[in-house]
Amino acid sequence: MKIRNWSIFCFIAGYHLLLLALLPLFIRTFSWPAAALFLATYVIGGMSITTGYHRLYAHKSYIAHPVFEWVVLLGSTLALQWSARIWAHDHRLHHAHVDTDDDPYSIKKGLWYAHMGWLFTYQRVFQPKYVRDLDKNPRVVFQDRHYLPLAIGVNAGVFAIGCLFMHPLAAFYAGFLLRVFMIHHSTWFINSLAHVWGSRTFARELSAVDNAVLAFLTFGEGYHNYHHAFASDYRNGVRWYHFDPTKWLLWTASKIGIVKGLRAVNRIHLQRTLVKKDKKLLMPLLNQYWDDMTSEIQTKLDELEESFESRAQSLMNRLGELKTASKARRRFIKLEIRRLKGELRATWKAWLELTEFTVERYHLTRDGGHI
Ligand SMILES: [Zn+2]
Ligand SMILES: [Zn+2]
């Protein structure tokens, strides 16, 4: 690997070395306020990236009050990942060209490259068309223009506050070195491990995976396969029990009224998309693995897709009718909706069973070059 971005390399290598070199001194000066300082700055910095840089600026999955924007724009300087404008530019490129050479942190170039190697070699050709909307946001533009003084100011402020409650070395170690290390690696895990280690349910054709362990380390961003499939959804962990504190924070903020317009993919729409995607992926593969059951499976896939689609459409129509129907008719429509929901659930279950059976029977694995 040929290093091109020497200043970034020196900064990252430097703080890793300092982290090791100062560890014995930190252990001697450790105090509980130091642990609290680490935790507070880790959560504020990390969640400013996930709520702000990622879900607000890169994906526009909700609308935020300017006060909320200022909190995340300043809080994100604790993460030291450069400005929201640059971050969103690179991330939008990643989504638009995932797994190709135009993806700035493509996993195809290896785990190490996607994790942090790209930072040392990547020669950004800035394309303003990717951030036209952000260039109209004066807060984002301000943060981009004055990133360095803002970052120095916020980090120096945190250090000064830390010194009031603990040994200066502990404040520097826990409130800067360790915090930056932890936030950096958790963000980088999304580009590396979350494209390798986990399951692919929503977009089987992509390298991105869902992984609960990574979600725990990254404030909910580990459900990366879902995220690549439905990037504008404010949730990454789509089920209520998925560990996604970023989603919970945004939901709570929307109840308070400081953010609004949370975008969430409707469940029926989500399942419809998945059925279409699965079928498009499986049909040509089955032609390659022809045996005594292939045509039977293909017919079944056709039938199930058709019945899922027609039931989903009927359900959507009934839900639409409900809004304008008279009181007497509403009762009847509600019964119909209940029946259709039950049928749709059963069809969805049958679809999952059939596709899982097909994948297992023909060993259709992504590593084998397929799913
Ligand atoms: Zn990704
Ligand atoms: Zn994203």
Tab-separated table of C-alpha atoms and ligand atoms in Angstrom:
chain	number	residue	atom	x	y	z
A	1	MET	CA	0.000	0.000	0.000
A	2	LYS	CA	1.397	3.364	-1.040
A	3	ILE	CA	0.606	6.054	1.512
A	4	ARG	CA	-0.571	9.292	-0.083
A	5	ASN	CA	-2.330	11.083	2.765
A	6	TRP	CA	0.618	11.492	5.131
A	7	SER	CA	-1.025	13.918	7.561
A	8	ILE	CA	-3.929	11.510	8.169
A	9	PHE	CA	-1.523	8.586	8.467
A	10	CYS	CA	0.680	10.404	10.993
A	11	PHE	CA	-2.302	11.484	13.097
A	12	ILE	CA	-3.864	8.010	13.225
A	13	ALA	CA	-0.585	6.125	13.705
A	14	GLY	CA	0.512	8.750	16.265
A	15	TYR	CA	-2.515	8.466	18.545
A	16	HIS	CA	-2.386	4.652	18.407
A	17	LEU	CA	1.254	4.768	19.550
A	18	LEU	CA	0.492	7.307	22.278
A	19	LEU	CA	-2.390	5.141	23.445
A	20	LEU	CA	0.066	2.294	24.029
A	21	ALA	CA	2.918	4.383	25.389
A	22	LEU	CA	0.789	6.244	27.957
A	23	LEU	CA	-1.206	3.224	29.126
A	24	PRO	CA	0.941	2.559	32.258
A	25	LEU	CA	0.664	6.220	33.299
A	26	PHE	CA	-3.081	6.219	32.658
A	27	ILE	CA	-3.555	3.156	34.868
A	28	ARG	CA	-1.748	5.009	37.667
A	29	THR	CA	-3.852	8.174	37.266
A	30	PHE	CA	-7.180	6.418	36.574
A	31	SER	CA	-10.273	7.680	38.407
A	32	TRP	CA	-14.031	7.137	37.926
A	33	PRO	CA	-14.587	10.662	36.579
A	34	ALA	CA	-12.127	9.678	33.802
A	35	ALA	CA	-14.321	6.694	32.920
A	36	ALA	CA	-17.378	8.973	32.915
A	37	LEU	CA	-15.600	11.486	30.652
A	38	PHE	CA	-14.717	8.702	28.225
A	39	LEU	CA	-18.253	7.340	28.165
A	40	ALA	CA	-19.931	10.741	27.741
A	41	THR	CA	-17.659	11.880	24.892
A	42	TYR	CA	-17.810	8.443	23.225
A	43	VAL	CA	-21.612	8.475	23.208
A	44	ILE	CA	-21.954	12.138	22.146
A	45	GLY	CA	-19.305	11.862	19.403
A	46	GLY	CA	-20.450	8.456	18.153
A	47	MET	CA	-24.130	9.279	18.099
A	48	SER	CA	-23.543	12.636	16.417
A	49	ILE	CA	-22.059	10.637	13.556
A	50	THR	CA	-24.887	8.090	13.403
A	51	THR	CA	-27.824	10.470	13.929
A	52	GLY	CA	-26.300	13.490	12.186
A	53	TYR	CA	-23.653	12.690	9.592
A	54	HIS	CA	-25.190	9.392	8.563
A	55	ARG	CA	-28.969	9.359	8.908
A	56	LEU	CA	-29.640	13.110	8.642
A	57	TYR	CA	-27.058	14.496	6.207
A	58	ALA	CA	-26.018	11.513	4.086
A	59	HIS	CA	-29.499	9.947	3.823
A	60	LYS	CA	-32.025	12.695	4.681
A	61	SER	CA	-34.109	10.209	6.652
A	62	TYR	CA	-35.732	12.989	8.755
A	63	ILE	CA	-35.872	16.773	9.188
A	64	ALA	CA	-34.132	18.355	12.172
A	65	HIS	CA	-34.602	21.633	14.038
A	66	PRO	CA	-31.515	23.893	13.652
A	67	VAL	CA	-30.752	23.469	17.380
A	68	PHE	CA	-30.573	19.703	16.895
A	69	GLU	CA	-28.325	20.242	13.864
A	70	TRP	CA	-25.933	22.427	15.851
A	71	VAL	CA	-25.709	19.816	18.594
A	72	VAL	CA	-24.721	17.087	16.135
A	73	LEU	CA	-22.471	19.355	14.051
A	74	LEU	CA	-20.485	20.342	17.144
A	75	GLY	CA	-20.772	16.945	18.870
A	76	SER	CA	-19.404	15.225	15.781
A	77	THR	CA	-16.100	17.088	16.134
A	78	LEU	CA	-15.465	14.716	19.060
A	79	ALA	CA	-15.368	11.919	16.469
A	80	LEU	CA	-12.758	13.597	14.264
A	81	GLN	CA	-14.112	12.308	10.948
A	82	TRP	CA	-13.850	15.597	9.082
A	83	SER	CA	-16.845	17.742	8.084
A	84	ALA	CA	-20.414	16.510	7.537
A	85	ARG	CA	-20.217	17.713	3.925
A	86	ILE	CA	-17.131	15.625	3.085
A	87	TRP	CA	-18.395	12.633	5.077
A	88	ALA	CA	-21.781	12.644	3.351
A	89	HIS	CA	-20.091	13.040	-0.056
A	90	ASP	CA	-17.961	9.924	0.457
A	91	HIS	CA	-20.818	7.978	1.998
A	92	ARG	CA	-23.214	8.780	-0.839
A	93	LEU	CA	-20.528	7.574	-3.259
A	94	HIS	CA	-20.271	4.380	-1.197
A	95	HIS	CA	-24.012	3.716	-1.514
A	96	ALA	CA	-24.183	4.653	-5.200
A	97	HIS	CA	-21.204	2.500	-6.215
A	98	VAL	CA	-21.018	-0.144	-3.476
A	99	ASP	CA	-18.659	-3.065	-4.233
A	100	THR	CA	-17.143	-1.332	-7.286
A	101	ASP	CA	-13.955	0.683	-7.878
A	102	ASP	CA	-15.877	3.942	-7.444
A	103	ASP	CA	-16.783	2.995	-3.863
A	104	PRO	CA	-14.268	4.959	-1.708
A	105	TYR	CA	-14.064	2.132	0.860
A	106	SER	CA	-14.875	-0.858	-1.282
A	107	ILE	CA	-14.667	-4.208	0.526
A	108	LYS	CA	-13.512	-5.716	-2.790
A	109	LYS	CA	-10.115	-4.165	-2.061
A	110	GLY	CA	-9.833	-6.133	1.173
A	111	LEU	CA	-10.868	-5.921	4.819
A	112	TRP	CA	-7.910	-3.770	5.876
A	113	TYR	CA	-8.455	-1.317	3.010
A	114	ALA	CA	-12.176	-0.934	3.776
A	115	HIS	CA	-11.466	-0.568	7.508
A	116	MET	CA	-8.789	2.161	7.478
A	117	GLY	CA	-6.349	1.637	4.602
A	118	TRP	CA	-8.481	3.766	2.283
A	119	LEU	CA	-7.933	6.805	4.535
A	120	PHE	CA	-4.207	6.723	3.808
A	121	THR	CA	-4.433	6.277	0.040
A	122	TYR	CA	-7.774	7.649	-1.167
A	123	GLN	CA	-7.436	10.636	-3.530
A	124	ARG	CA	-10.840	12.285	-3.289
A	125	VAL	CA	-12.148	13.806	-6.511
A	126	PHE	CA	-14.843	15.971	-4.990
A	127	GLN	CA	-18.087	15.890	-6.973
A	128	PRO	CA	-20.361	18.768	-5.861
A	129	LYS	CA	-23.401	17.129	-7.480
A	130	TYR	CA	-23.411	14.620	-4.605
A	131	VAL	CA	-23.931	17.332	-1.960
A	132	ARG	CA	-25.990	20.017	-3.732
A	133	ASP	CA	-28.702	19.836	-1.061
A	134	LEU	CA	-26.163	20.153	1.755
A	135	ASP	CA	-24.562	23.176	0.104
A	136	LYS	CA	-27.870	24.977	0.657
A	137	ASN	CA	-27.707	24.312	4.405
A	138	PRO	CA	-25.807	27.235	6.050
A	139	ARG	CA	-25.030	25.199	9.181
A	140	VAL	CA	-23.377	22.404	7.208
A	141	VAL	CA	-21.453	24.916	5.090
A	142	PHE	CA	-20.264	26.757	8.219
A	143	GLN	CA	-19.068	23.537	9.848
A	144	ASP	CA	-17.274	22.542	6.640
A	145	ARG	CA	-15.491	25.906	6.286
A	146	HIS	CA	-14.417	26.143	9.914
A	147	TYR	CA	-13.975	22.472	10.740
A	148	LEU	CA	-10.458	22.637	12.108
A	149	PRO	CA	-10.918	25.542	14.581
A	150	LEU	CA	-14.268	24.060	15.686
A	151	ALA	CA	-12.711	20.642	16.273
A	152	ILE	CA	-9.744	22.097	18.162
A	153	GLY	CA	-12.050	24.323	20.243
A	154	VAL	CA	-14.481	21.566	21.231
A	155	ASN	CA	-11.737	19.053	22.035
A	156	ALA	CA	-9.740	21.610	24.029
A	157	GLY	CA	-12.910	22.524	25.913
A	158	VAL	CA	-13.545	18.893	26.821
A	159	PHE	CA	-9.942	18.538	28.011
A	160	ALA	CA	-10.205	21.694	30.136
A	161	ILE	CA	-13.429	20.475	31.767
A	162	GLY	CA	-11.795	17.083	32.380
A	163	CYS	CA	-8.839	18.735	34.140
A	164	LEU	CA	-11.221	20.186	36.734
A	165	PHE	CA	-12.158	16.688	37.911
A	166	MET	CA	-9.109	14.499	37.256
A	167	HIS	CA	-5.396	14.340	36.559
A	168	PRO	CA	-4.623	16.084	33.204
A	169	LEU	CA	-3.115	12.893	31.825
A	170	ALA	CA	-6.280	10.934	32.631
A	171	ALA	CA	-8.377	13.667	30.978
A	172	PHE	CA	-6.210	13.531	27.853
A	173	TYR	CA	-6.110	9.734	27.748
A	174	ALA	CA	-9.762	8.893	28.486
A	175	GLY	CA	-11.366	12.053	27.082
A	176	PHE	CA	-9.353	12.169	23.869
A	177	LEU	CA	-7.054	9.267	22.898
A	178	LEU	CA	-9.288	6.394	23.996
A	179	ARG	CA	-12.486	8.107	22.873
A	180	VAL	CA	-11.161	8.883	19.372
A	181	PHE	CA	-9.776	5.339	19.074
A	182	MET	CA	-13.105	3.756	20.011
A	183	ILE	CA	-15.248	5.991	17.783
A	184	HIS	CA	-12.913	5.638	14.806
A	185	HIS	CA	-12.816	1.862	14.941
A	186	SER	CA	-16.551	1.496	15.470
A	187	THR	CA	-17.278	3.667	12.422
A	188	TRP	CA	-14.650	1.785	10.412
A	189	PHE	CA	-16.173	-1.571	11.424
A	190	ILE	CA	-19.244	-0.596	9.406
A	191	ASN	CA	-17.146	-0.280	6.271
A	192	SER	CA	-15.142	-3.441	6.948
A	193	LEU	CA	-16.819	-6.125	9.113
A	194	ALA	CA	-20.383	-5.032	8.286
A	195	HIS	CA	-19.577	-5.930	4.671
A	196	VAL	CA	-18.276	-9.390	5.564
A	197	TRP	CA	-19.484	-10.956	8.800
A	198	GLY	CA	-23.256	-11.515	9.176
A	199	SER	CA	-26.444	-12.332	7.305
A	200	ARG	CA	-27.938	-10.983	4.076
A	201	THR	CA	-31.717	-10.872	4.239
A	202	PHE	CA	-32.755	-7.718	2.452
A	203	ALA	CA	-30.248	-7.310	-0.379
A	204	ARG	CA	-28.641	-10.672	-1.056
A	205	GLU	CA	-26.765	-9.296	-4.049
A	206	LEU	CA	-24.705	-6.850	-1.936
A	207	SER	CA	-21.734	-7.443	0.344
A	208	ALA	CA	-23.388	-5.573	3.260
A	209	VAL	CA	-24.544	-7.740	6.183
A	210	ASP	CA	-26.691	-7.532	9.304
A	211	ASN	CA	-24.823	-8.233	12.525
A	212	ALA	CA	-26.195	-7.691	16.045
A	213	VAL	CA	-22.736	-7.666	17.679
A	214	LEU	CA	-21.615	-4.847	15.397
A	215	ALA	CA	-24.891	-3.024	16.049
A	216	PHE	CA	-24.031	-3.079	19.751
A	217	LEU	CA	-20.626	-1.495	19.099
A	218	THR	CA	-21.891	1.106	16.630
A	219	PHE	CA	-25.076	2.583	18.101
A	220	GLY	CA	-27.265	0.439	15.863
A	221	GLU	CA	-25.478	0.725	12.525
A	222	GLY	CA	-24.628	-2.982	12.364
A	223	TYR	CA	-27.862	-3.815	10.548
A	224	HIS	CA	-26.077	-2.807	7.400
A	225	ASN	CA	-27.743	-5.109	4.873
A	226	TYR	CA	-31.138	-3.611	5.689
A	227	HIS	CA	-29.559	-0.174	5.553
A	228	HIS	CA	-28.125	-0.693	2.063
A	229	ALA	CA	-31.488	-2.053	0.868
A	230	PHE	CA	-33.560	0.818	2.345
A	231	ALA	CA	-31.060	3.604	2.959
A	232	SER	CA	-33.565	6.396	3.545
A	233	ASP	CA	-35.226	4.596	6.481
A	234	TYR	CA	-34.396	6.338	9.774
A	235	ARG	CA	-34.011	2.885	11.329
A	236	ASN	CA	-31.158	0.460	10.622
A	237	GLY	CA	-32.467	-2.198	13.001
A	238	VAL	CA	-35.956	-2.518	11.583
A	239	ARG	CA	-37.527	-4.796	14.208
A	240	TRP	CA	-38.518	-3.262	17.543
A	241	TYR	CA	-36.090	-5.538	19.403
A	242	HIS	CA	-33.080	-4.746	17.190
A	243	PHE	CA	-30.459	-2.854	19.187
A	244	ASP	CA	-30.497	0.547	17.499
A	245	PRO	CA	-30.095	3.406	20.016
A	246	THR	CA	-29.844	5.904	17.142
A	247	LYS	CA	-33.361	4.939	16.048
A	248	TRP	CA	-34.643	5.175	19.640
A	249	LEU	CA	-33.046	8.581	20.110
A	250	LEU	CA	-34.600	9.882	16.877
A	251	TRP	CA	-38.005	8.444	17.764
A	252	THR	CA	-37.845	10.134	21.192
A	253	ALA	CA	-36.649	13.413	19.639
A	254	SER	CA	-39.611	13.286	17.244
A	255	LYS	CA	-42.005	12.968	20.197
A	256	ILE	CA	-40.406	16.041	21.789
A	257	GLY	CA	-40.706	17.811	18.430
A	258	ILE	CA	-37.058	18.651	17.771
A	259	VAL	CA	-36.999	16.381	14.720
A	260	LYS	CA	-39.851	15.461	12.387
A	261	GLY	CA	-40.740	13.548	9.241
A	262	LEU	CA	-39.010	10.285	10.190
A	263	ARG	CA	-38.960	8.161	7.055
A	264	ALA	CA	-39.743	4.480	7.587
A	265	VAL	CA	-40.362	1.809	4.995
A	266	ASN	CA	-43.845	0.361	5.248
A	267	ARG	CA	-43.754	-3.373	6.098
A	268	ILE	CA	-45.897	-4.440	3.148
A	269	HIS	CA	-43.775	-2.407	0.766
A	270	LEU	CA	-40.647	-3.928	2.315
A	271	GLN	CA	-41.889	-7.496	1.858
A	272	ARG	CA	-43.080	-6.790	-1.693
A	273	THR	CA	-39.636	-5.492	-2.617
A	274	LEU	CA	-37.973	-8.527	-1.071
A	275	VAL	CA	-40.224	-10.977	-2.919
A	276	LYS	CA	-39.434	-9.289	-6.247
A	277	LYS	CA	-35.695	-9.142	-5.493
A	278	ASP	CA	-35.497	-12.782	-4.369
A	279	LYS	CA	-37.303	-13.974	-7.454
A	280	LYS	CA	-35.135	-11.938	-9.811
A	281	LEU	CA	-32.054	-13.408	-8.158
A	282	LEU	CA	-33.194	-17.035	-7.904
A	283	MET	CA	-34.812	-17.645	-11.291
A	284	PRO	CA	-31.665	-17.347	-13.457
A	285	LEU	CA	-29.615	-19.270	-10.882
A	286	LEU	CA	-32.100	-22.136	-10.981
A	287	ASN	CA	-31.661	-22.344	-14.755
A	288	GLN	CA	-27.976	-23.049	-14.175
A	289	TYR	CA	-28.626	-25.829	-11.644
A	290	TRP	CA	-31.258	-27.728	-13.583
A	291	ASP	CA	-32.493	-30.986	-12.002
A	292	ASP	CA	-35.764	-32.868	-11.405
A	293	MET	CA	-37.089	-30.249	-8.961
A	294	THR	CA	-36.025	-27.019	-10.610
A	295	SER	CA	-39.072	-26.405	-12.756
A	296	GLU	CA	-41.384	-27.290	-9.858
A	297	ILE	CA	-39.616	-24.719	-7.668
A	298	GLN	CA	-39.775	-22.094	-10.414
A	299	THR	CA	-43.537	-22.632	-10.837
A	300	LYS	CA	-44.016	-22.367	-7.073
A	301	LEU	CA	-41.962	-19.160	-6.942
A	302	ASP	CA	-44.154	-17.732	-9.713
A	303	GLU	CA	-47.377	-18.712	-7.961
A	304	LEU	CA	-46.325	-17.397	-4.572
A	305	GLU	CA	-45.076	-14.114	-5.991
A	306	GLU	CA	-48.359	-13.634	-7.843
A	307	SER	CA	-50.534	-14.393	-4.828
A	308	PHE	CA	-48.371	-12.209	-2.540
A	309	GLU	CA	-48.559	-9.320	-4.972
A	310	SER	CA	-52.335	-9.544	-5.496
A	311	ARG	CA	-53.023	-9.845	-1.758
A	312	ALA	CA	-50.692	-6.945	-0.968
A	313	GLN	CA	-52.436	-4.829	-3.591
A	314	SER	CA	-55.904	-5.733	-2.244
A	315	LEU	CA	-54.770	-4.889	1.276
A	316	MET	CA	-53.423	-1.498	0.189
A	317	ASN	CA	-56.718	-0.810	-1.640
A	318	ARG	CA	-58.781	-1.734	1.416
A	319	LEU	CA	-56.606	0.435	3.668
A	320	GLY	CA	-57.167	3.311	1.247
A	321	GLU	CA	-60.945	2.710	1.186
A	322	LEU	CA	-61.116	2.762	4.960
A	323	LYS	CA	-60.385	6.489	5.083
A	324	THR	CA	-63.492	7.525	3.142
A	325	ALA	CA	-65.955	4.704	3.888
A	326	SER	CA	-69.242	5.154	5.757
A	327	LYS	CA	-69.526	3.814	9.314
A	328	ALA	CA	-71.472	0.676	8.329
A	329	ARG	CA	-69.065	-0.151	5.533
A	330	ARG	CA	-65.995	0.441	7.729
A	331	ARG	CA	-66.887	-2.606	9.825
A	332	PHE	CA	-66.960	-4.787	6.750
A	333	ILE	CA	-63.683	-3.348	5.411
A	334	LYS	CA	-61.973	-3.950	8.750
A	335	LEU	CA	-62.959	-7.619	8.584
A	336	GLU	CA	-61.568	-7.824	5.080
A	337	ILE	CA	-58.313	-6.180	6.204
A	338	ARG	CA	-57.937	-8.702	9.004
A	339	ARG	CA	-58.484	-11.591	6.586
A	340	LEU	CA	-56.040	-10.182	4.030
A	341	LYS	CA	-53.383	-9.553	6.675
A	342	GLY	CA	-53.629	-13.182	7.798
A	343	GLU	CA	-53.351	-14.457	4.241
A	344	LEU	CA	-50.439	-12.169	3.497
A	345	ARG	CA	-48.600	-13.368	6.614
A	346	ALA	CA	-49.082	-16.993	5.547
A	347	THR	CA	-47.880	-16.269	1.992
A	348	TRP	CA	-44.831	-14.410	3.303
A	349	LYS	CA	-43.995	-17.375	5.559
A	350	ALA	CA	-44.347	-19.776	2.622
A	351	TRP	CA	-42.104	-17.510	0.556
A	352	LEU	CA	-39.384	-17.498	3.205
A	353	GLU	CA	-39.553	-21.287	3.528
A	354	LEU	CA	-39.354	-21.833	-0.225
A	355	THR	CA	-36.464	-19.421	-0.799
A	356	GLU	CA	-34.509	-20.812	2.161
A	357	PHE	CA	-35.116	-24.348	0.898
A	358	THR	CA	-33.901	-23.345	-2.591
A	359	VAL	CA	-30.775	-21.630	-1.295
A	360	GLU	CA	-29.900	-24.695	0.812
A	361	ARG	CA	-30.721	-27.310	-1.831
A	362	TYR	CA	-28.510	-25.724	-4.491
A	363	HIS	CA	-25.881	-24.378	-2.080
A	364	LEU	CA	-26.384	-20.911	-3.485
A	365	THR	CA	-23.781	-19.026	-1.523
A	366	ARG	CA	-22.425	-15.590	-2.142
A	367	ASP	CA	-18.890	-16.861	-1.747
A	368	GLY	CA	-19.546	-19.278	-4.569
A	369	GLY	CA	-20.171	-16.227	-6.697
A	370	HIS	CA	-23.937	-16.183	-6.432
A	371	ILE	CA	-26.104	-15.074	-3.557
B	1	ZN	ZN	-21.862	-0.006	3.499
B	2	ZN	ZN	-25.506	4.754	4.748
